[in-house]
Amino acid sequence: MKQWGFIATWCMAFDACFEASKELAIGTKKASDIVEHAIKKIEDYPFYKSVGCGGLPNTDGVVELDAAFFDGDTWDFGGVAGVKNIANPIGLAKKISTDRFNCFLVGEGATIEAQKQHLPFKNMLTERAQKAWEQKKQDILLKNLSPYDGHDTVGAVTLDQKGSMAAAVSTSGLFMKKSGRVGDSPFSGSGIYVDSEVGGCVATGLGEDIMKGCLSYEVVRLMEEGLSPMEAGEKALNRFEQKMLKKRNHCGAISLAILNNKGEWGIATNVEYSFVVSTQDIPATVFIAHRKEQKTIIEKASEEWLQAWYKKTHRDTITI
Amino acid sequence: MKQWGFIATWCMAFDACFEASKELAIGTKKASDIVEHAIKKIEDYPFYKSVGCGGLPNTDGVVELDAAFFDGDTWDFGGVAGVKNIANPIGLAKKISTDRFNCFLVGEGATIEAQKQHLPFKNMLTERAQKAWEQKKQDILLKNLSPYDGHDTVGAVTLDQKGSMAAAVSTSGLFMKKSGRVGDSPFSGSGIYVDSEVGGCVATGLGEDIMKGCLSYEVVRLMEEGLSPMEAGEKALNRFEQKMLKKRNHCGAISLAILNNKGEWGIATNVEYSFVVSTQDIPATVFIAHRKEQKTIIEKASEEWLQAWYKKTHRDTITI
């Protein structure tokens, strides 16, 4: 059996990773379909507050979503940004990725295209997310808090047994963002990049900063030069952070999930970051990473950590 | 006097280049302000059919505009996409570039922000552009023509005498694009990238293809490795084209304009491409480039060529 692999950002991708790993082990479905299905599953789950249905709204209380799909074989790339009321932004991104023209659509135009493509519509604002928004509005007003929190984009890179790779990302973006704000996620090279001859990378974190560095492109490029996924991720992130500190005195949260075309994986992060991996050698597993004295420490999530995460994620109210 | 430089895509940038060169020679204004002013001038000119006022509309007959601004010193980056009725999209992009959050805005959200920032609004659809749209609609219907033509983004990179660099791009995108379609232009690393410690690059051409290669980022990266602007441009474009041919059997029109922090300039193109340059050593000049047997040939535009261009550009009707 040939190598296969799946890596995705954040613990929320565990169920999707588990399902994907079963399909990848069987080996009949394509990487592109598996990664789309995985992201759809996460978009559909109303308890994840940063992706799809249940995602946190913008400052006006409206859920605006971004997504992108990238086929590593054909370089079919599709992106959507600031879309509303579409059940699966990733489905629209994949749909338009095969078009030679108009493969990136924003706002109302994206909604019109989804209608023409007969994709399902849905009210993506859950009562739970709305309550969190109302609470945050109050807090900002009364406690003068910074409105910006919570931008946990889900992104995944997949390698199937035939050697095809694909990547996909989906996010509701920054909680309390301005209407129309888009982060790095749907931009080729910033939030997502994949080449089946090399590997792929997806990013999560402060999109405004990530897009200044084209980090997903840079990681894939470094892998093409011969670096392992871990080496490429760390090198790209460290270099970028140094530039950011020099130019701007600060650098936002950034985490990467990386897979090469041999099924080897890697990550890089400047915050505590959970991610999920499965390959031929590893059953679907949640890992936690953080940086300590310039080194990336990766540990398997403990039962205790997972239970606390599950409890927090499924509470009636969202705590930010 | 220290080196300064200005390079921009397409002959339409000549007047803006001439004016910018005068300012750069005086040396008091900053690169960021000079490049914004240059692009505004082009946005304002109603005879340019691919940028700002007078830009060709989308398939619904609506002018939707994209722009981005990038400061090479601070990495302040701002982008807008799918904006309507704003007199100067580049002004909005520069305005939001200094925000740590919400530096990329699309669609209606961008319009709201422009209002809050007290930026001037304007009906950007000229009668001339509307006539061209009506004609094209007819042609598509009657002659079954491909709707997609004309995507001549203006982009400029500027170096001032203090060593500061900045880049800016503005476009109405693909003529007859779908509502909400965005090309590479406003995306960091794809249509625009600049680092004052190295240099900058802007792109024009088929955005759907350019964004698959993060070409502006790649060119700046190659210059950081020590390549000259010409070497970096040619290497990045050639490599990308080879990958595209392998993966997709075709590669759209792509042209680049490049300037490094020593005031050396370069271009790369796979079509006939006009551009304008001015440095301490060259007064504002229009050049024409094309590729012949894998070599880039650059010639000064003849008086005849310029007169024909002027006549075509200022006709009452637009011919595509």
Coordinates of C-alpha atoms in Angstrom, one line a residue, chain A residues 126-239:
Chain A
T126 CA -27.0 30.0 15.3
E127 CA -28.7 31.3 18.4
R128 CA -25.6 30.4 20.3
A129 CA -23.3 32.5 18.1
Q130 CA -25.8 35.4 18.2
K131 CA -25.8 35.3 22.0
A132 CA -22.0 35.4 22.0
W133 CA -22.1 38.4 19.6
E134 CA -24.6 40.2 21.9
Q135 CA -22.4 39.5 24.9
K136 CA -19.3 40.8 23.1
K137 CA -21.1 43.9 22.0
Q138 CA -21.9 44.6 25.7
D139 CA -18.4 43.9 26.8
I140 CA -16.9 46.1 24.2
L141 CA -19.2 48.9 25.2
L142 CA -18.9 48.5 29.0
K143 CA -15.4 47.2 29.5
N144 CA -13.7 48.8 26.5
L145 CA -12.4 45.4 25.4
S146 CA -10.6 44.8 22.1
P147 CA -13.2 43.3 19.7
Y148 CA -10.9 41.0 17.9
D149 CA -10.6 37.4 19.0
G150 CA -11.2 34.0 17.7
H151 CA -10.0 33.2 14.2
D152 CA -9.5 29.5 14.2
T153 CA -9.6 28.7 10.5
V154 CA -9.9 25.0 9.6
G155 CA -7.5 23.9 6.9
A156 CA -6.5 20.5 5.7
V157 CA -4.0 18.9 3.4
T158 CA -4.6 15.5 2.0
L159 CA -2.4 12.9 0.1
D160 CA -4.1 9.9 -1.4
Q161 CA -2.5 6.5 -2.3
K162 CA -2.3 7.5 -6.0
G163 CA -0.1 10.5 -5.0
S164 CA -2.7 13.2 -5.6
M165 CA -2.8 16.0 -3.1
A166 CA -5.4 18.6 -2.3
A167 CA -6.0 21.3 0.3
A168 CA -9.0 23.2 1.6
V169 CA -9.7 25.9 4.1
S170 CA -12.9 27.4 5.6
T171 CA -13.5 30.1 8.2
S172 CA -15.9 32.7 9.5
G173 CA -12.8 34.9 10.1
L174 CA -12.1 37.3 12.9
F175 CA -15.0 37.5 15.4
M176 CA -16.4 41.1 15.3
K177 CA -14.6 41.8 12.0
K178 CA -15.8 44.7 9.9
S179 CA -18.4 43.7 7.3
G180 CA -16.5 42.6 4.2
R181 CA -13.2 41.8 6.0
V182 CA -11.2 38.9 4.6
G183 CA -8.1 37.3 6.1
D184 CA -5.4 35.2 4.5
S185 CA -7.5 32.0 4.4
P186 CA -8.9 32.0 0.9
F187 CA -5.9 33.6 -0.8
S188 CA -3.6 31.3 -2.8
G189 CA -0.2 31.2 -1.3
S190 CA -1.2 32.9 2.0
G191 CA -3.7 30.6 3.6
I192 CA -3.4 27.7 1.3
Y193 CA -1.0 26.2 -1.2
V194 CA -0.4 22.7 -2.6
D195 CA 1.5 21.0 -5.4
S196 CA 1.2 17.2 -5.7
E197 CA 4.9 17.1 -6.9
V198 CA 6.0 18.6 -3.5
G199 CA 3.4 19.0 -0.8
G200 CA 0.9 21.4 0.7
C201 CA 0.4 23.9 3.6
V202 CA -2.5 25.6 5.2
A203 CA -2.4 28.5 7.7
T204 CA -4.5 29.7 10.6
G205 CA -4.0 32.8 12.8
L206 CA -4.1 36.5 12.3
G207 CA -4.8 36.7 8.5
E208 CA -3.8 40.4 8.2
D209 CA -0.2 39.3 9.2
I210 CA -0.1 35.9 7.4
M211 CA -0.9 37.5 4.0
K212 CA 2.1 39.8 4.3
G213 CA 4.4 36.7 4.2
C214 CA 2.7 34.3 1.7
L215 CA 3.6 31.6 4.2
S216 CA 1.8 28.7 2.6
Y217 CA 3.6 29.3 -0.7
E218 CA 6.9 29.8 1.0
V219 CA 6.6 26.5 3.0
V220 CA 5.8 24.5 -0.2
R221 CA 8.7 26.2 -2.0
L222 CA 11.1 25.3 0.8
M223 CA 9.9 21.7 0.6
E224 CA 10.6 21.8 -3.1
E225 CA 14.2 22.8 -2.2
G226 CA 14.4 19.6 -0.2
L227 CA 13.4 20.6 3.3
S228 CA 11.2 18.3 5.4
P229 CA 7.7 19.6 6.4
M230 CA 8.9 20.5 9.9
E231 CA 12.1 22.2 8.7
A232 CA 10.2 24.1 6.0
G233 CA 7.5 25.3 8.4
E234 CA 9.9 26.4 11.1
K235 CA 12.2 28.1 8.7
A236 CA 9.4 30.0 6.9
L237 CA 7.7 31.1 10.2
N238 CA 10.9 32.1 12.0
R239 CA 12.2 34.2 9.0

